[in-house]
mmCIF file of C-alpha atoms and ligand atoms in Angstrom:
data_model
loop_
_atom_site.group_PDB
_atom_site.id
_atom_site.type_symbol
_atom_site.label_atom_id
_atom_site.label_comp_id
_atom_site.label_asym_id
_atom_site.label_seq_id
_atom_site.Cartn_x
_atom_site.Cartn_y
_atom_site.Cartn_z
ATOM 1 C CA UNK I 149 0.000 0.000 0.000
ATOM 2 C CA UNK I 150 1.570 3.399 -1.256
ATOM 3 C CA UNK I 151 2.210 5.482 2.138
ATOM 4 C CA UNK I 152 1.922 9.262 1.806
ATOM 5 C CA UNK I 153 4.765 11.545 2.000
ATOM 6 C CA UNK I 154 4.924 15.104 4.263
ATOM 7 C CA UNK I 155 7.725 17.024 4.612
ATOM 8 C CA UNK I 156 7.095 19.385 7.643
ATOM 9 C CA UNK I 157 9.129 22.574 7.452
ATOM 10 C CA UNK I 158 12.046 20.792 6.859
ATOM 11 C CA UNK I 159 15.888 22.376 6.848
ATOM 12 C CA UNK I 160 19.110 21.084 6.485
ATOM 13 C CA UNK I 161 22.384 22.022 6.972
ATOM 14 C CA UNK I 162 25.819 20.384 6.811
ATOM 15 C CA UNK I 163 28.958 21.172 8.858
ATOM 16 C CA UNK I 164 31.602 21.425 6.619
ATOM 17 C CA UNK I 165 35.650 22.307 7.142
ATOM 18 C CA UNK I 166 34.227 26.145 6.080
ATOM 19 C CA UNK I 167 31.331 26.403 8.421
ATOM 20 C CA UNK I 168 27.828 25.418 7.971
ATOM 21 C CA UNK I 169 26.466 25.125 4.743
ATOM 22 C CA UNK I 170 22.848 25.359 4.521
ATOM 23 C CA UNK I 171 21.449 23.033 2.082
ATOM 24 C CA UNK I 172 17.332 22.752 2.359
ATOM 25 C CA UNK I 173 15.335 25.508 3.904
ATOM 26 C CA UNK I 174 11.988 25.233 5.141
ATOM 27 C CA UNK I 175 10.221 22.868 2.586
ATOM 28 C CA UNK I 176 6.867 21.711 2.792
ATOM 29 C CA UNK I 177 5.096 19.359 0.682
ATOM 30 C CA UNK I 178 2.767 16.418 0.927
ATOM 31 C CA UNK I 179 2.119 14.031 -1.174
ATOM 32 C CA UNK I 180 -0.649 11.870 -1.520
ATOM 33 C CA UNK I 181 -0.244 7.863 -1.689
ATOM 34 C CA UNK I 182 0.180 6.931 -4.860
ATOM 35 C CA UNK I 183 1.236 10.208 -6.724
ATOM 36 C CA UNK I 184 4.409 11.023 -8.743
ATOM 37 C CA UNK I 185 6.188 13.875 -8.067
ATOM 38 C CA UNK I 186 9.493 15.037 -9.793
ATOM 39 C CA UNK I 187 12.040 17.551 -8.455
ATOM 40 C CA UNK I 188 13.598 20.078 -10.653
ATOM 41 C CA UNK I 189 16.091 22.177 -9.520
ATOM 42 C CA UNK I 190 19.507 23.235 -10.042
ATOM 43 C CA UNK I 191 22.854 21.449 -9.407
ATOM 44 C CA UNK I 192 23.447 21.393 -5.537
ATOM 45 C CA UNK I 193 20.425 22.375 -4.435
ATOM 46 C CA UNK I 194 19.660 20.046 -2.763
ATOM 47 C CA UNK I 195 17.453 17.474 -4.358
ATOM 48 C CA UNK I 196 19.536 13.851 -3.520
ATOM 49 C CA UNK I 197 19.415 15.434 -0.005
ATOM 50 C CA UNK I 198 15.841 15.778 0.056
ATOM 51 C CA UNK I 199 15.451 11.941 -0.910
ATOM 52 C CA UNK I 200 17.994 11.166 1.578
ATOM 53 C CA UNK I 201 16.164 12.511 4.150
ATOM 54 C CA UNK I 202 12.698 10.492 2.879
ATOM 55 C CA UNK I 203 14.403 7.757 2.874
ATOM 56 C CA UNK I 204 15.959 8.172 6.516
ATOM 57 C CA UNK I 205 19.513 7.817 5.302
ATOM 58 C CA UNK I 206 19.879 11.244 6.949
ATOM 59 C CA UNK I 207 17.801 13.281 9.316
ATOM 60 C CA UNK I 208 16.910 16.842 8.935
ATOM 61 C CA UNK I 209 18.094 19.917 10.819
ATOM 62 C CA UNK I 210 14.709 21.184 11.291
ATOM 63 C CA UNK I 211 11.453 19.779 10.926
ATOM 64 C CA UNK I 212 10.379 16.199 10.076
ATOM 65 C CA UNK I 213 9.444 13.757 7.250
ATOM 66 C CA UNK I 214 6.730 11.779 7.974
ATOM 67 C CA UNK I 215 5.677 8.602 5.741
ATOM 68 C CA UNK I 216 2.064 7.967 6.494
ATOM 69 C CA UNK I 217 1.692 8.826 10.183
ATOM 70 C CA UNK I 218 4.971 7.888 11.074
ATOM 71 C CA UNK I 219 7.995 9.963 11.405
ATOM 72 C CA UNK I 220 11.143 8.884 9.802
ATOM 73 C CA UNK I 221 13.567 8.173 12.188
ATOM 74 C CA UNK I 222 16.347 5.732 10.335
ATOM 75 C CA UNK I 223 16.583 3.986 7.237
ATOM 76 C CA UNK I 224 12.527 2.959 6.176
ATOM 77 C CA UNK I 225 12.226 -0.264 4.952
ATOM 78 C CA UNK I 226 8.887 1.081 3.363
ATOM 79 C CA UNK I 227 11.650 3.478 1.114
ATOM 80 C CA UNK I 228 13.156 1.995 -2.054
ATOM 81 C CA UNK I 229 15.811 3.942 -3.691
ATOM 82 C CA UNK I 230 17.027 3.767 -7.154
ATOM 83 C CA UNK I 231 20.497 5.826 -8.566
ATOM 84 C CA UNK I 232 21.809 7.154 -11.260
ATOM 85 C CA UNK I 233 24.426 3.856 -11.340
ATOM 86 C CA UNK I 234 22.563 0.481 -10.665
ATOM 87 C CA UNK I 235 24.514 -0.577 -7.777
ATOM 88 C CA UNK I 236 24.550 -4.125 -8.380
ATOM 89 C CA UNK I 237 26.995 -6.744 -6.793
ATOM 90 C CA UNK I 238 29.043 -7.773 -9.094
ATOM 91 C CA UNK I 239 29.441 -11.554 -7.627
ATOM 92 C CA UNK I 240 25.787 -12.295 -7.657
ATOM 93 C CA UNK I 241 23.440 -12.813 -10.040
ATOM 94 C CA UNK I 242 20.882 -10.682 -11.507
ATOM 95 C CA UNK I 243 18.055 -12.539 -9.965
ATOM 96 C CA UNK I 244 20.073 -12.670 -6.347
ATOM 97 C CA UNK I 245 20.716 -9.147 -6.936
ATOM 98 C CA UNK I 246 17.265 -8.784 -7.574
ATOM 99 C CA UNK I 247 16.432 -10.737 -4.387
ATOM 100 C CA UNK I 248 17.930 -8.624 -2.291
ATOM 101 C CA UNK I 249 15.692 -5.485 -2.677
ATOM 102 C CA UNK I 250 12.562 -8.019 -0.868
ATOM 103 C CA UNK I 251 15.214 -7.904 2.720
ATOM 104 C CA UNK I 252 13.378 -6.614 4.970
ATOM 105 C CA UNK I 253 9.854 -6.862 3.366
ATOM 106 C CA UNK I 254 7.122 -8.678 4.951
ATOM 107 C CA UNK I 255 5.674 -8.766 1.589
ATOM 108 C CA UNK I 256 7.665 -9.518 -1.823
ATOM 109 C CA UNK I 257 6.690 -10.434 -5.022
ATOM 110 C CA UNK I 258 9.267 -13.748 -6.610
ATOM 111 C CA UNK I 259 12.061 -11.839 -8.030
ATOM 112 C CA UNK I 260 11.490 -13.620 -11.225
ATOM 113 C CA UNK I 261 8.384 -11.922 -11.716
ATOM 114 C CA UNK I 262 9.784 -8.549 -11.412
ATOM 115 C CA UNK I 263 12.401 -9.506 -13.825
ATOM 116 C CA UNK I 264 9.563 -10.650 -16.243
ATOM 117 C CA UNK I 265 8.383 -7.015 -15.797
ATOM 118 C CA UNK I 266 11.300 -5.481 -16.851
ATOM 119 C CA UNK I 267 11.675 -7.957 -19.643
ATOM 120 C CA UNK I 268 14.968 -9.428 -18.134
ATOM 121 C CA UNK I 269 13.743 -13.213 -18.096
ATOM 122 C CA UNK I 270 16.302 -14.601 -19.736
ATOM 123 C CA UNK I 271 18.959 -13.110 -17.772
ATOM 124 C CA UNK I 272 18.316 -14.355 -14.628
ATOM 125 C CA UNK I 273 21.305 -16.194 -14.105
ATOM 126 C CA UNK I 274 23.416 -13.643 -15.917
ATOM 127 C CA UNK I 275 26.036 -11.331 -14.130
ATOM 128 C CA UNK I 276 26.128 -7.640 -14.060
ATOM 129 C CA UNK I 277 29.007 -7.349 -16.603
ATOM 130 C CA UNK I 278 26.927 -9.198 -18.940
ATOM 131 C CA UNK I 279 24.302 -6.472 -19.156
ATOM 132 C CA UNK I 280 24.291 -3.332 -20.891
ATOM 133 C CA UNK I 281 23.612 0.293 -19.116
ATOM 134 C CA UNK I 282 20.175 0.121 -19.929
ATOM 135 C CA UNK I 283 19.276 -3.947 -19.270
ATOM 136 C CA UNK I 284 21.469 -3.326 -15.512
ATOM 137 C CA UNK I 285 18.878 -0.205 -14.596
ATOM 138 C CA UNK I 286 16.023 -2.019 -15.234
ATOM 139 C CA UNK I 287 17.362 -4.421 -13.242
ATOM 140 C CA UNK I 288 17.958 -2.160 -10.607
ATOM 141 C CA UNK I 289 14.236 -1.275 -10.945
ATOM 142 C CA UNK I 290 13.546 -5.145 -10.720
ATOM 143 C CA UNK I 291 15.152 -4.974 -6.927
ATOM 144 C CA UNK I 292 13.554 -1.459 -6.062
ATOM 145 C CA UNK I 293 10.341 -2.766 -6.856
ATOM 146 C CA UNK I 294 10.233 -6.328 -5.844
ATOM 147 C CA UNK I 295 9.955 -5.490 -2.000
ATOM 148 C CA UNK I 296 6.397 -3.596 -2.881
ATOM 149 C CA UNK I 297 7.917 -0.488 -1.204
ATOM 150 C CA UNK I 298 5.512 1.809 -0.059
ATOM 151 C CA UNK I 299 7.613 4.746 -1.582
ATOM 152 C CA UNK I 300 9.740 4.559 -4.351
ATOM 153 C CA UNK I 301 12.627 7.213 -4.612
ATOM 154 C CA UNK I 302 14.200 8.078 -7.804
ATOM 155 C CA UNK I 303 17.390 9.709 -7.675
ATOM 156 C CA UNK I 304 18.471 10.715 -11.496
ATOM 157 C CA UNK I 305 17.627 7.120 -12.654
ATOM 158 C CA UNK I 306 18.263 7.514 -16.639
ATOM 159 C CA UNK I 307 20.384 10.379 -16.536
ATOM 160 C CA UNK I 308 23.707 8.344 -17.652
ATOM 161 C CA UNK I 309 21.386 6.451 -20.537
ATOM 162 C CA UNK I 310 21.511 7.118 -23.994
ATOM 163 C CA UNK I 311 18.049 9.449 -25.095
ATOM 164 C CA UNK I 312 16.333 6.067 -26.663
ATOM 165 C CA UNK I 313 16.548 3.872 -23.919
ATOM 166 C CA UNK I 314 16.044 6.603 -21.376
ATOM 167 C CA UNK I 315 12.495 6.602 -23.269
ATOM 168 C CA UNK I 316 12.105 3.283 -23.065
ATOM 169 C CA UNK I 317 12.872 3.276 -19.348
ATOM 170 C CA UNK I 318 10.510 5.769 -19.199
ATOM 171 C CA UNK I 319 7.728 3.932 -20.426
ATOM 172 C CA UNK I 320 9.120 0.863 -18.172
ATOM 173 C CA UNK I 321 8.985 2.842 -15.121
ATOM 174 C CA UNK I 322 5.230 3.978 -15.947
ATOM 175 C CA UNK I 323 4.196 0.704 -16.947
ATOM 176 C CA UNK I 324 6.192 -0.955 -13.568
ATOM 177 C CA UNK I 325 4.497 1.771 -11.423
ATOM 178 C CA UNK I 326 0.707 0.988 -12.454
ATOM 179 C CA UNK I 327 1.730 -2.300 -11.148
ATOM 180 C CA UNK I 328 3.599 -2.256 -7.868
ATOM 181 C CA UNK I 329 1.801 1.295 -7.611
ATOM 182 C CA UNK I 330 4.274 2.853 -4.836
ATOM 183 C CA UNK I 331 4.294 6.773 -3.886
ATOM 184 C CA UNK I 332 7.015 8.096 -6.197
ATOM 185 C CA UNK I 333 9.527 10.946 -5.662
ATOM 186 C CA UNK I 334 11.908 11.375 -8.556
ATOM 187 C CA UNK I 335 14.530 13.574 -8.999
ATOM 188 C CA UNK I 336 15.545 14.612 -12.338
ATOM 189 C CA UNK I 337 17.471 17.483 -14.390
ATOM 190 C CA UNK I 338 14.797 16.141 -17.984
ATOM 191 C CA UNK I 339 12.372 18.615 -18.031
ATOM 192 C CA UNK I 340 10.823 16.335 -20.295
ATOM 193 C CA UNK I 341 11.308 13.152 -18.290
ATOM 194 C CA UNK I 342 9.022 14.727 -15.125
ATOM 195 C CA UNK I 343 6.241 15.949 -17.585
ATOM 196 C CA UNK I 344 5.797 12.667 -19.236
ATOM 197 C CA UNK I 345 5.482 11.425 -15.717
ATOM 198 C CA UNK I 346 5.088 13.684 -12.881
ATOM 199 C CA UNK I 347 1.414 14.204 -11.433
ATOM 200 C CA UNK I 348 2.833 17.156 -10.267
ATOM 201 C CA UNK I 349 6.400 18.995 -10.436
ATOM 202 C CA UNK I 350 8.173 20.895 -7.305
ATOM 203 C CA UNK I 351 10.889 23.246 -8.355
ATOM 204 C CA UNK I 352 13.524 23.708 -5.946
ATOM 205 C CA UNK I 353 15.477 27.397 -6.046
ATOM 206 C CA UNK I 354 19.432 27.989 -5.544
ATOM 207 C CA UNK I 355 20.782 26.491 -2.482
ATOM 208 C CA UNK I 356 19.704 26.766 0.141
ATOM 209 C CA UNK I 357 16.662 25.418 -1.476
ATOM 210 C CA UNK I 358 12.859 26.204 -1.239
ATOM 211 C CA UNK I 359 10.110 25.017 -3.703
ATOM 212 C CA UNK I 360 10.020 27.933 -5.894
ATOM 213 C CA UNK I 361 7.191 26.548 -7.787
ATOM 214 C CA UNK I 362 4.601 23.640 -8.124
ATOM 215 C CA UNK I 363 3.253 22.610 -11.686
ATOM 216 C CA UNK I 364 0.453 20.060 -12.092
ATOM 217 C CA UNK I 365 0.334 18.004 -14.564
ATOM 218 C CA UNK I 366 -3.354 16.716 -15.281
ATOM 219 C CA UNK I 367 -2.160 15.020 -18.713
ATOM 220 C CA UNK I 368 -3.985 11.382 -18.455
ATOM 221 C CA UNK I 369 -1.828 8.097 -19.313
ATOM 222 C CA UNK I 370 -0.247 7.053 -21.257
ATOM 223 C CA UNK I 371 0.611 10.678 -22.606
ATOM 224 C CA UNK I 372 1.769 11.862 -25.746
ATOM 225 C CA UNK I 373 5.415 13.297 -25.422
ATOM 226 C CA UNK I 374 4.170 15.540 -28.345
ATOM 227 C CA UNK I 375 1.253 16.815 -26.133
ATOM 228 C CA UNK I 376 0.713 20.819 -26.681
ATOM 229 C CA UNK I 377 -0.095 21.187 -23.327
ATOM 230 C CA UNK I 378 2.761 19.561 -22.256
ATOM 231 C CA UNK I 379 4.957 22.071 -24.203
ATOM 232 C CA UNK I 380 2.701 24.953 -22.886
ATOM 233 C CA UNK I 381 3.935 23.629 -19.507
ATOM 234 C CA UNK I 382 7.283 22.458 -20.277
ATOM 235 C CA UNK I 383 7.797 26.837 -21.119
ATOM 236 C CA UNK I 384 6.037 27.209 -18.117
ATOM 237 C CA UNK I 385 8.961 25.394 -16.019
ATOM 238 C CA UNK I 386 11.814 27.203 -17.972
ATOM 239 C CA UNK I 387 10.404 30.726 -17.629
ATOM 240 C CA UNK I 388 11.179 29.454 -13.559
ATOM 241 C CA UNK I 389 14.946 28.485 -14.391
ATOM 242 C CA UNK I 390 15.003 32.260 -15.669
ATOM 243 C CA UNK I 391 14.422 31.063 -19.692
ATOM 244 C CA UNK I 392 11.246 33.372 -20.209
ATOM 245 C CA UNK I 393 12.043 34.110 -23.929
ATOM 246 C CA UNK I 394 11.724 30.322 -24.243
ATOM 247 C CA UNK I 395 7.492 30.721 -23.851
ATOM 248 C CA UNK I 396 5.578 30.097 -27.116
ATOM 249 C CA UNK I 397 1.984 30.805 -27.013
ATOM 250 C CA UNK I 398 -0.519 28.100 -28.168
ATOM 251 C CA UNK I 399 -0.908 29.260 -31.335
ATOM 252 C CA UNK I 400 3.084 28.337 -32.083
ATOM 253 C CA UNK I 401 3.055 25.080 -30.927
ATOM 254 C CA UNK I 402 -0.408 24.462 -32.824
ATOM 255 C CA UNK I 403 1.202 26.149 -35.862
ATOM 256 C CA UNK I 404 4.970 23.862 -35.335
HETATM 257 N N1 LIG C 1572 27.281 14.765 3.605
HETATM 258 C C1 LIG C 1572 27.533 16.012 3.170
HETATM 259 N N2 LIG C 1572 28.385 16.828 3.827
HETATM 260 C C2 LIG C 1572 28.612 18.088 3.407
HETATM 261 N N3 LIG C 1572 28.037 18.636 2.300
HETATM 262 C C3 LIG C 1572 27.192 17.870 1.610
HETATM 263 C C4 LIG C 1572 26.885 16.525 1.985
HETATM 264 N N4 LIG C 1572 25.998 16.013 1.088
HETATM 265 C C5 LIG C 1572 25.760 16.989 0.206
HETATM 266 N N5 LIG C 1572 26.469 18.095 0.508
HETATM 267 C C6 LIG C 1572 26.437 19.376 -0.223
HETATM 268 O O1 LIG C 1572 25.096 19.825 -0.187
HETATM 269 C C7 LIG C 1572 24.757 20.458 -1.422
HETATM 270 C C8 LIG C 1572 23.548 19.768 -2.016
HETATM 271 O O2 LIG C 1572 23.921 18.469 -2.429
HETATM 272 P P1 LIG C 1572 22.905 17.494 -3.178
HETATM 273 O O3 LIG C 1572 21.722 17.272 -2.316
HETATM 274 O O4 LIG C 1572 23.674 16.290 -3.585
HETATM 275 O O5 LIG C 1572 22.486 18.390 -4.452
HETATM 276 P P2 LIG C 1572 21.743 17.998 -5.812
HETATM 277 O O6 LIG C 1572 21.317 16.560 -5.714
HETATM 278 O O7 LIG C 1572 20.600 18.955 -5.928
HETATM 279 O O8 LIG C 1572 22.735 18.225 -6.923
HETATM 280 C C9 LIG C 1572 26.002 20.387 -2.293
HETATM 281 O O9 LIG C 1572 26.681 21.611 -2.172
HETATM 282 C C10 LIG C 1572 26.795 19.261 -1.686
HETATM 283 O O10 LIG C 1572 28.172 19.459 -1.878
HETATM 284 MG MG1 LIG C 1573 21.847 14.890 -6.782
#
């Protein structure tokens, strides 16, 4: 069962050889079980800190994170994380690799289900170095997903893949969601990436970060990449990275 997500007034600062360096300042959101929400925001703002701190890898300065009614105190088994690298051990096989993502879980689905998901049946018994950069994240979605994790956090996933099979991720991740259907957080620098599919958008300012913005994104699934009111939003989010001459009106798109 997806859990809901609140961030209460949350802040967070690291000591550092220089001082303090304040990271995350006073950021509140909630959201619902079940939703997707991706963070924009520039470099070193602060978004992998923000997950970090939903996932109870670290704990905030300020404020709290609550999943469900519950305030995150250490590491939540209820979190799955996924990286930018798959972080898979290089001695075990894809399915143990797999395997390991149900520790910890009351409830797990056979890993070779999830790897039928992600269309990785027939590697099963093959090792990491066999797989390609795309085949060893969708593994790595295989073991995020295969605990049934209440929240599933998304840390730059497809940022190191190629633009096709960052698509095709895309669409893997979608279709993986509607079935495991966790509460998602992704971060992301593809404007693209969180409109095809965020619910809704947080943009994070310059460090130390706030949400700047919030953009909704009431597209239904699956959506159209090509979607004109997708573009109409995607100028939306650039005239908040300080692109405004980047706006076209309706009729431009329409007329493209
Ligand atoms: N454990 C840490 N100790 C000190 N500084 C850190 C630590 N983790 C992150 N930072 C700093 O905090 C800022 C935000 O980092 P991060 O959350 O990784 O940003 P983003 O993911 O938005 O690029 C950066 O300046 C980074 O160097
Ligand atoms: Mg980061």
């Amino acid at each position: 069962m997806a859990e809901s997500v609140t961030l209460g007034r949350v802040s967070k600062s690291y000591k550092t050889a220089q001082g303090t360096l304040s990271v995350l300042d006073n950021v509140q959101l909630h959201i619902s079980p079940g939703e997707c929400v991706a963070l924009l925001g520039p470099s070193g703002c602060g978004k992998s800190t923000l997950l970090r701190l939903i996932a109870g890898l670290d704990q905030p300065s300020a404020g709290g994170v609550r999943l469900g009614d519950r305030i995150v105190h250490e590491v939540d088994p209820r979190c799955a994380v996924m990286f930018q690298e798959p972080r898979l051990f290089p001695w075990q096989t894809i399915e143990q690799n797999v395997a390991l993502g149900a520790r910890r879980r009351k409830v797990a689905r056979p890993p070779t289900q999830l790897l039928s998901l992600v269309g990785l049946d027939d590697f099963a018994s093959a090792f990491p170095h066999q797989l390609s950069g795309g085949m060893a994240q969708r593994a790595a979605l295989a073991r995020a997903l295969v605990g049934e994790p209440e929240v599933l956090l998304l840390d730059e996933p497809f940022a190191a893949l190629d633009a096709f099979t960052r698509m095709q991720m895309q669409d893997l991740l979608a279709e993986a969601c509607r079935t495991v259907q966790p509460t998602v957080v992704m971060v992301t620098h593809d404007i693209d990436e969180a409109l095809y599919l965020a619910d809704r958008i947080v943009i994070l300012g310059q460090r130390p970060a706030t949400i700047v913005a919030t953009v909704d994104v009431p597209q239904p699934r699956p959506r159209d990449r090509g979607d004109t009111t997708l573009a109409l939003l995607r100028a939306q989010i650039l005239t908040h990275f300080g692109f405004s001459h980047a706006a076209p009106t309706e009729r431009q798109i329409n007329a493209g």
